């Protein structure tokens, strides 16, 4: 009984959909709500005065105008509904961000109708992030909602309200969608000096690596995981082949970024932040690095893919 | 959470384009009022508009609230100074026009702009209080479009003006059917809901219940239509077109007034030639109705007074249509009440000695009343009196001065002097005011009677003959009756524009236009309770009252909304023919267990389906290929679409 009457179920029934809709959501008429705005009420009051005046002075054209305006109000209501109804809403991938930054959720509003849909407001109900956009006939509009990412982990988009008052501003039509879109939030990186390889080597956790990024030592074939910074763009411009520059130097060591090295830091979140900072630092330094977390180990490597994998592991770490 | 709402009108600042739209709208709706206002109030309004425009163009700061309040107080004082009231119709409208300028001055956001747009709608109606003619209606339609377009612009500031204009037009076009139905079905009530301001009908012109030298000639300079009459069959000859109005009995030496009269049982007269016609009377805010002499039947709910004036139950405050019949040249009733005859002999104690002496002389030399009358007519004919729209001012003894000194006057002078002479000679007489003549429209045969046809004549009671109509103006200036005012006055007098003989060439244009204007008056402006009842009866709904009308109206509005909604849905839900054929194809295959996966393109899908259903493989591949051509090909033809549909229909999946 309690489950039946739970607030969320009631809300879902009321709003006409269950949350977390996958794929493209077409806003049916059933879930487009419409009420008069304050301006709408003022308009209605104006019409009332016009009607009484027309009756009092027996103004036939006054009647005609009043009724034309009343009909326009009704037509405006239908047009306002139409501006939102049958809009196809989908989401594009949201790029991962670090905690403390804003996640850029991209909401795709596909206007499959033959008419323009001007002045659509997309508003993130959780954070209040909002954007107004016009979607011309047959076009695809992209609403970017900048939602602050506070904590690491998956950040679901949550509920988004789509609203419009076009064409007359007398009515406000709105609808809620909750697309299945989420953004990965990495831990807030804490920039501390990288653990000295020597110190770590002394602990047996790192060994000297043949290659680093200090001195150029030659070219090899490009691999998709290579950092764009290391691509030999000049060479690539001369020939078809993409080549990656190789370096050797003192920094060319293998680092192990290890959870257990931060034993002195009590807070798990702070440990993850520091590890995230190390990942960035190591990547910047061009070192090959591995990540060791309780129950998880990523073999040393480098490049954007490796960096993302490390950060994702940190973001989704269950914590202490 | 409480971030500013970007669609809320109070959050959106008015742009230069919005201001331009509102200024244009105000020009259209306040312009006609500005022409009627005193010039200095017009100047004040224009100044306010210009001030706001200057602020917008130079991006200057808005005036402070106190400054706006001060200007508002100044405007109030100015209007009070001009009209001595703030609640009258004219002063109220002038205030509204001034406040439109003030609102403009404090307008910052779209909320203010929208309120101003609503004020524009209101000002449109105030224009209709003065005139509801076709040109006014056209001007107000233009204003309606401009205001609506501006309002749409508030909701879509990024959109092009043209697109917004199209949306505004679309909205109005969608509203039109509902407006028409509401207009026809909305229950009309008789009379005002509450007392109208004193000056509610200040603009109307027409005859009054008294006549002072000068007021008819003033009225005769107006082009305004008094009424129109549609005759069934023949129209009366010009000399028969005496439209009877108020009858004036009491004379105080200067002014003739109606005095007391009472309702009498109507008895249809006999004899003469009968005319049946429908009169469309303009608003004149008086009780009386006009009819060709002598009325042979009365309009509905109208009654007849003892002196032959037709009165309606209430003052005519909206254009009124009534049908009646009249007998031209009918003999008058021979008997009259003694009291009335005595009243028709009363004169002031003194004044106008020369006229009295003249009348006494006629009386002495005549055997009976008829001879006195003939003598008087002879005198009027031969006295050398001239007819003018600009009569000289008269002093203490107006009859003497007119007859013996100035010898120039308008019909009011003629009739007034003549009735005075008759009473002085002992013949009961009274002044009858009304209209004489009217112009026959060659297009629709309707007679239009204007204020410039206003006329006054005399009725004299002669024993054995009854009340006789005597038109002293016609006696002195025969042309007035046969050819109208324009021929009777000297060239160069300030005639109303429309009756000037120099503008003959305009006649046919004018007649066509007036025929149209008459249709407009009758079909639209004179739409009343009766016409509504007739319309409902012709639709098979008899005895409808306001409840029936309201119910009909509500249901029609409901249907209207549903139809509009269905329209908006239909235009969306319906995919094109190619898409429908393809969907049917996918359904057919899906029924055989080969449903299309969302990610699957037509080519892959067809290949998979052909593999699963080898018997129909070739047909499936053909359909998919055709679909691809139609969807992505360079120039698909109509035949190919038909072929796709045919093939999908013919597809058999055994």
PDB file of C-alpha atoms in Angstrom, chain A residues 27-29 37-47 49-82 84-87 111-134 161-170 172-173, chain B residues 1-10 12 89 110-111 114-115 118-119 121-122 124-125 128-129 131-133 137 140 144 148 151-153 155-159 163-164 166-168 170-172 174-176 178-180 182-184 186-189 191-197 200-201 317-318 520 524-528 557 560-561 564-565 567-569 571-573:
ATOM      1  CA  UNK A  27       6.615  14.990 -25.886  1.00  0.00           C
ATOM      2  CA  UNK A  28       3.042  13.812 -26.258  1.00  0.00           C
ATOM      3  CA  UNK A  29       0.129  16.154 -25.707  1.00  0.00           C
ATOM      4  CA  UNK A  37       0.291  33.472 -17.133  1.00  0.00           C
ATOM      5  CA  UNK A  38      -0.301  36.609 -15.105  1.00  0.00           C
ATOM      6  CA  UNK A  39      -0.310  38.467 -18.393  1.00  0.00           C
ATOM      7  CA  UNK A  40      -3.005  36.053 -19.576  1.00  0.00           C
ATOM      8  CA  UNK A  41      -5.211  37.041 -16.668  1.00  0.00           C
ATOM      9  CA  UNK A  42      -4.660  40.728 -17.386  1.00  0.00           C
ATOM     10  CA  UNK A  43      -5.619  40.023 -20.994  1.00  0.00           C
ATOM     11  CA  UNK A  44      -8.786  38.251 -19.846  1.00  0.00           C
ATOM     12  CA  UNK A  45      -9.659  41.194 -17.611  1.00  0.00           C
ATOM     13  CA  UNK A  46      -9.118  43.590 -20.533  1.00  0.00           C
ATOM     14  CA  UNK A  47     -11.475  41.493 -22.644  1.00  0.00           C
ATOM     15  CA  UNK A  49     -13.922  45.390 -19.780  1.00  0.00           C
ATOM     16  CA  UNK A  50     -14.160  45.529 -23.571  1.00  0.00           C
ATOM     17  CA  UNK A  51     -17.192  43.253 -23.519  1.00  0.00           C
ATOM     18  CA  UNK A  52     -19.001  45.272 -20.866  1.00  0.00           C
ATOM     19  CA  UNK A  53     -18.208  48.473 -22.738  1.00  0.00           C
ATOM     20  CA  UNK A  54     -19.486  47.012 -25.983  1.00  0.00           C
ATOM     21  CA  UNK A  55     -22.719  45.908 -24.322  1.00  0.00           C
ATOM     22  CA  UNK A  56     -23.198  49.249 -22.642  1.00  0.00           C
ATOM     23  CA  UNK A  57     -22.673  51.340 -25.743  1.00  0.00           C
ATOM     24  CA  UNK A  58     -24.210  48.692 -28.053  1.00  0.00           C
ATOM     25  CA  UNK A  59     -21.006  48.751 -30.116  1.00  0.00           C
ATOM     26  CA  UNK A  60     -21.289  46.041 -32.724  1.00  0.00           C
ATOM     27  CA  UNK A  61     -17.682  46.430 -33.855  1.00  0.00           C
ATOM     28  CA  UNK A  62     -16.678  46.441 -30.202  1.00  0.00           C
ATOM     29  CA  UNK A  63     -18.283  43.018 -29.917  1.00  0.00           C
ATOM     30  CA  UNK A  64     -16.476  41.933 -33.060  1.00  0.00           C
ATOM     31  CA  UNK A  65     -13.110  43.079 -31.695  1.00  0.00           C
ATOM     32  CA  UNK A  66     -13.713  41.529 -28.280  1.00  0.00           C
ATOM     33  CA  UNK A  67     -14.614  38.188 -29.794  1.00  0.00           C
ATOM     34  CA  UNK A  68     -11.734  38.331 -32.232  1.00  0.00           C
ATOM     35  CA  UNK A  69      -9.373  38.879 -29.300  1.00  0.00           C
ATOM     36  CA  UNK A  70     -11.045  36.084 -27.337  1.00  0.00           C
ATOM     37  CA  UNK A  71     -10.655  33.734 -30.303  1.00  0.00           C
ATOM     38  CA  UNK A  72      -7.054  34.847 -30.577  1.00  0.00           C
ATOM     39  CA  UNK A  73      -6.515  33.972 -26.922  1.00  0.00           C
ATOM     40  CA  UNK A  74      -7.800  30.456 -27.553  1.00  0.00           C
ATOM     41  CA  UNK A  75      -5.798  30.126 -30.768  1.00  0.00           C
ATOM     42  CA  UNK A  76      -2.783  31.390 -28.827  1.00  0.00           C
ATOM     43  CA  UNK A  77      -3.316  28.643 -26.263  1.00  0.00           C
ATOM     44  CA  UNK A  78      -3.318  26.002 -28.979  1.00  0.00           C
ATOM     45  CA  UNK A  79      -0.244  27.553 -30.586  1.00  0.00           C
ATOM     46  CA  UNK A  80       1.574  27.568 -27.253  1.00  0.00           C
ATOM     47  CA  UNK A  81       0.834  23.860 -26.752  1.00  0.00           C
ATOM     48  CA  UNK A  82       1.859  23.192 -30.321  1.00  0.00           C
ATOM     49  CA  UNK A  84       6.142  22.254 -27.286  1.00  0.00           C
ATOM     50  CA  UNK A  85       4.099  19.189 -28.162  1.00  0.00           C
ATOM     51  CA  UNK A  86       5.691  16.567 -30.381  1.00  0.00           C
ATOM     52  CA  UNK A  87       9.137  17.932 -29.775  1.00  0.00           C
ATOM     53  CA  UNK A 111      11.822  19.871 -34.376  1.00  0.00           C
ATOM     54  CA  UNK A 112      10.299  17.469 -36.849  1.00  0.00           C
ATOM     55  CA  UNK A 113       7.397  19.811 -37.532  1.00  0.00           C
ATOM     56  CA  UNK A 114       6.968  22.128 -40.494  1.00  0.00           C
ATOM     57  CA  UNK A 115       6.812  25.210 -38.285  1.00  0.00           C
ATOM     58  CA  UNK A 116       9.373  27.039 -36.176  1.00  0.00           C
ATOM     59  CA  UNK A 117       9.464  26.555 -32.443  1.00  0.00           C
ATOM     60  CA  UNK A 118      10.796  29.855 -31.127  1.00  0.00           C
ATOM     61  CA  UNK A 119      11.710  30.698 -27.567  1.00  0.00           C
ATOM     62  CA  UNK A 120      11.970  27.289 -25.925  1.00  0.00           C
ATOM     63  CA  UNK A 121      13.343  27.323 -22.431  1.00  0.00           C
ATOM     64  CA  UNK A 122      15.182  24.283 -21.136  1.00  0.00           C
ATOM     65  CA  UNK A 123      15.710  24.452 -17.415  1.00  0.00           C
ATOM     66  CA  UNK A 124      17.479  21.978 -15.189  1.00  0.00           C
ATOM     67  CA  UNK A 125      15.215  21.734 -12.178  1.00  0.00           C
ATOM     68  CA  UNK A 126      17.944  20.558  -9.835  1.00  0.00           C
ATOM     69  CA  UNK A 127      20.436  23.345 -10.379  1.00  0.00           C
ATOM     70  CA  UNK A 128      18.385  26.018 -12.131  1.00  0.00           C
ATOM     71  CA  UNK A 129      20.716  25.960 -15.129  1.00  0.00           C
ATOM     72  CA  UNK A 130      18.735  27.202 -18.090  1.00  0.00           C
ATOM     73  CA  UNK A 131      18.978  28.184 -21.696  1.00  0.00           C
ATOM     74  CA  UNK A 132      16.545  29.658 -24.229  1.00  0.00           C
ATOM     75  CA  UNK A 133      16.732  28.630 -27.840  1.00  0.00           C
ATOM     76  CA  UNK A 134      14.804  28.825 -31.102  1.00  0.00           C
ATOM     77  CA  UNK A 161      11.669  21.340 -17.626  1.00  0.00           C
ATOM     78  CA  UNK A 162      10.921  22.543 -21.135  1.00  0.00           C
ATOM     79  CA  UNK A 163       8.805  25.643 -21.237  1.00  0.00           C
ATOM     80  CA  UNK A 164       7.444  28.076 -23.778  1.00  0.00           C
ATOM     81  CA  UNK A 165       5.172  31.112 -23.814  1.00  0.00           C
ATOM     82  CA  UNK A 166       5.238  31.758 -27.520  1.00  0.00           C
ATOM     83  CA  UNK A 167       3.364  33.297 -29.348  1.00  0.00           C
ATOM     84  CA  UNK A 168       1.416  35.714 -27.148  1.00  0.00           C
ATOM     85  CA  UNK A 169       2.840  35.187 -23.677  1.00  0.00           C
ATOM     86  CA  UNK A 170      -0.681  34.675 -22.357  1.00  0.00           C
ATOM     87  CA  UNK A 172       2.769  29.059 -20.206  1.00  0.00           C
ATOM     88  CA  UNK A 173       3.149  25.505 -21.475  1.00  0.00           C
TER      89      UNK A 173
ATOM     90  CA  UNK B   1      17.001  27.397  -7.680  1.00  0.00           C
ATOM     91  CA  UNK B   2      15.426  30.815  -7.882  1.00  0.00           C
ATOM     92  CA  UNK B   3      17.303  31.897 -10.958  1.00  0.00           C
ATOM     93  CA  UNK B   4      15.662  34.645 -12.950  1.00  0.00           C
ATOM     94  CA  UNK B   5      13.120  33.204 -15.332  1.00  0.00           C
ATOM     95  CA  UNK B   6      14.247  34.165 -18.834  1.00  0.00           C
ATOM     96  CA  UNK B   7      10.747  33.834 -20.329  1.00  0.00           C
ATOM     97  CA  UNK B   8       9.052  35.963 -17.686  1.00  0.00           C
ATOM     98  CA  UNK B   9       8.094  39.266 -19.328  1.00  0.00           C
ATOM     99  CA  UNK B  10       9.278  41.309 -16.365  1.00  0.00           C
ATOM    100  CA  UNK B  12      13.013  40.984 -20.610  1.00  0.00           C
ATOM    101  CA  UNK B  89     -16.476  59.981 -22.200  1.00  0.00           C
ATOM    102  CA  UNK B 110       8.054  43.366 -21.811  1.00  0.00           C
ATOM    103  CA  UNK B 111       5.539  43.325 -18.994  1.00  0.00           C
ATOM    104  CA  UNK B 114       2.319  43.984 -22.977  1.00  0.00           C
ATOM    105  CA  UNK B 115       0.182  46.178 -20.730  1.00  0.00           C
ATOM    106  CA  UNK B 118      -3.554  45.760 -24.137  1.00  0.00           C
ATOM    107  CA  UNK B 119      -4.164  49.488 -23.728  1.00  0.00           C
ATOM    108  CA  UNK B 121      -6.624  47.112 -27.863  1.00  0.00           C
ATOM    109  CA  UNK B 122      -8.717  49.213 -25.523  1.00  0.00           C
ATOM    110  CA  UNK B 124      -9.248  50.628 -30.637  1.00  0.00           C
ATOM    111  CA  UNK B 125     -12.663  50.254 -29.031  1.00  0.00           C
ATOM    112  CA  UNK B 128     -15.412  52.852 -32.361  1.00  0.00           C
ATOM    113  CA  UNK B 129     -17.414  55.023 -29.974  1.00  0.00           C
ATOM    114  CA  UNK B 131     -17.529  56.001 -35.757  1.00  0.00           C
ATOM    115  CA  UNK B 132     -17.885  52.427 -36.886  1.00  0.00           C
ATOM    116  CA  UNK B 133     -17.598  53.139 -40.598  1.00  0.00           C
ATOM    117  CA  UNK B 137     -12.882  49.351 -39.264  1.00  0.00           C
ATOM    118  CA  UNK B 140      -8.494  49.368 -36.654  1.00  0.00           C
ATOM    119  CA  UNK B 144      -4.939  45.056 -34.468  1.00  0.00           C
ATOM    120  CA  UNK B 148      -0.562  41.561 -32.159  1.00  0.00           C
ATOM    121  CA  UNK B 151       3.004  41.170 -28.775  1.00  0.00           C
ATOM    122  CA  UNK B 152       4.349  38.139 -30.661  1.00  0.00           C
ATOM    123  CA  UNK B 153       7.673  39.968 -30.932  1.00  0.00           C
ATOM    124  CA  UNK B 155       7.706  36.303 -26.992  1.00  0.00           C
ATOM    125  CA  UNK B 156      10.186  35.796 -29.815  1.00  0.00           C
ATOM    126  CA  UNK B 157      12.661  38.677 -29.859  1.00  0.00           C
ATOM    127  CA  UNK B 158      15.170  36.815 -32.035  1.00  0.00           C
ATOM    128  CA  UNK B 159      12.715  36.083 -34.801  1.00  0.00           C
ATOM    129  CA  UNK B 163       7.930  35.662 -39.347  1.00  0.00           C
ATOM    130  CA  UNK B 164       6.254  37.367 -36.394  1.00  0.00           C
ATOM    131  CA  UNK B 166       2.977  35.843 -40.276  1.00  0.00           C
ATOM    132  CA  UNK B 167       2.321  34.336 -36.839  1.00  0.00           C
ATOM    133  CA  UNK B 168       0.125  37.304 -35.899  1.00  0.00           C
ATOM    134  CA  UNK B 170      -2.195  33.191 -38.526  1.00  0.00           C
ATOM    135  CA  UNK B 171      -3.493  33.793 -35.010  1.00  0.00           C
ATOM    136  CA  UNK B 172      -6.047  36.314 -36.238  1.00  0.00           C
ATOM    137  CA  UNK B 174      -7.593  31.181 -36.587  1.00  0.00           C
ATOM    138  CA  UNK B 175      -9.565  33.479 -34.323  1.00  0.00           C
ATOM    139  CA  UNK B 176     -11.868  34.739 -37.076  1.00  0.00           C
ATOM    140  CA  UNK B 178     -14.746  31.745 -33.479  1.00  0.00           C
ATOM    141  CA  UNK B 179     -15.206  35.513 -33.502  1.00  0.00           C
ATOM    142  CA  UNK B 180     -17.884  35.264 -36.178  1.00  0.00           C
ATOM    143  CA  UNK B 182     -19.544  34.538 -31.001  1.00  0.00           C
ATOM    144  CA  UNK B 183     -20.625  37.733 -32.738  1.00  0.00           C
ATOM    145  CA  UNK B 184     -23.728  36.063 -34.107  1.00  0.00           C
ATOM    146  CA  UNK B 186     -23.673  36.360 -28.089  1.00  0.00           C
ATOM    147  CA  UNK B 187     -26.940  37.434 -26.470  1.00  0.00           C
ATOM    148  CA  UNK B 188     -27.610  41.108 -27.136  1.00  0.00           C
ATOM    149  CA  UNK B 189     -29.263  43.102 -24.416  1.00  0.00           C
ATOM    150  CA  UNK B 191     -30.057  49.398 -23.436  1.00  0.00           C
ATOM    151  CA  UNK B 192     -27.061  50.246 -21.317  1.00  0.00           C
ATOM    152  CA  UNK B 193     -26.084  48.267 -18.203  1.00  0.00           C
ATOM    153  CA  UNK B 194     -25.681  51.416 -16.193  1.00  0.00           C
ATOM    154  CA  UNK B 195     -26.025  55.145 -16.634  1.00  0.00           C
ATOM    155  CA  UNK B 196     -23.801  56.471 -19.335  1.00  0.00           C
ATOM    156  CA  UNK B 197     -21.710  59.580 -18.760  1.00  0.00           C
ATOM    157  CA  UNK B 200     -21.940  59.774 -23.942  1.00  0.00           C
ATOM    158  CA  UNK B 201     -23.699  60.946 -27.095  1.00  0.00           C
ATOM    159  CA  UNK B 317     -28.803  54.854 -28.966  1.00  0.00           C
ATOM    160  CA  UNK B 318     -27.864  52.309 -31.535  1.00  0.00           C
ATOM    161  CA  UNK B 520     -22.363  47.388 -43.754  1.00  0.00           C
ATOM    162  CA  UNK B 524     -23.069  44.441 -39.216  1.00  0.00           C
ATOM    163  CA  UNK B 525     -23.768  47.546 -37.226  1.00  0.00           C
ATOM    164  CA  UNK B 526     -27.539  47.162 -36.875  1.00  0.00           C
ATOM    165  CA  UNK B 527     -27.236  43.554 -35.707  1.00  0.00           C
ATOM    166  CA  UNK B 528     -29.713  43.422 -32.849  1.00  0.00           C
ATOM    167  CA  UNK B 557     -16.286  27.424 -28.812  1.00  0.00           C
ATOM    168  CA  UNK B 560     -13.513  25.345 -32.239  1.00  0.00           C
ATOM    169  CA  UNK B 561     -10.791  24.606 -29.697  1.00  0.00           C
ATOM    170  CA  UNK B 564      -7.719  23.802 -33.752  1.00  0.00           C
ATOM    171  CA  UNK B 565      -6.032  21.236 -31.538  1.00  0.00           C
ATOM    172  CA  UNK B 567      -5.313  20.657 -36.736  1.00  0.00           C
ATOM    173  CA  UNK B 568      -2.109  21.210 -34.802  1.00  0.00           C
ATOM    174  CA  UNK B 569      -1.843  17.469 -34.145  1.00  0.00           C
ATOM    175  CA  UNK B 571       0.044  18.488 -39.222  1.00  0.00           C
ATOM    176  CA  UNK B 572       2.556  16.759 -37.017  1.00  0.00           C
ATOM    177  CA  UNK B 573       1.495  13.174 -36.803  1.00  0.00           C
TER     178      UNK B 573
END
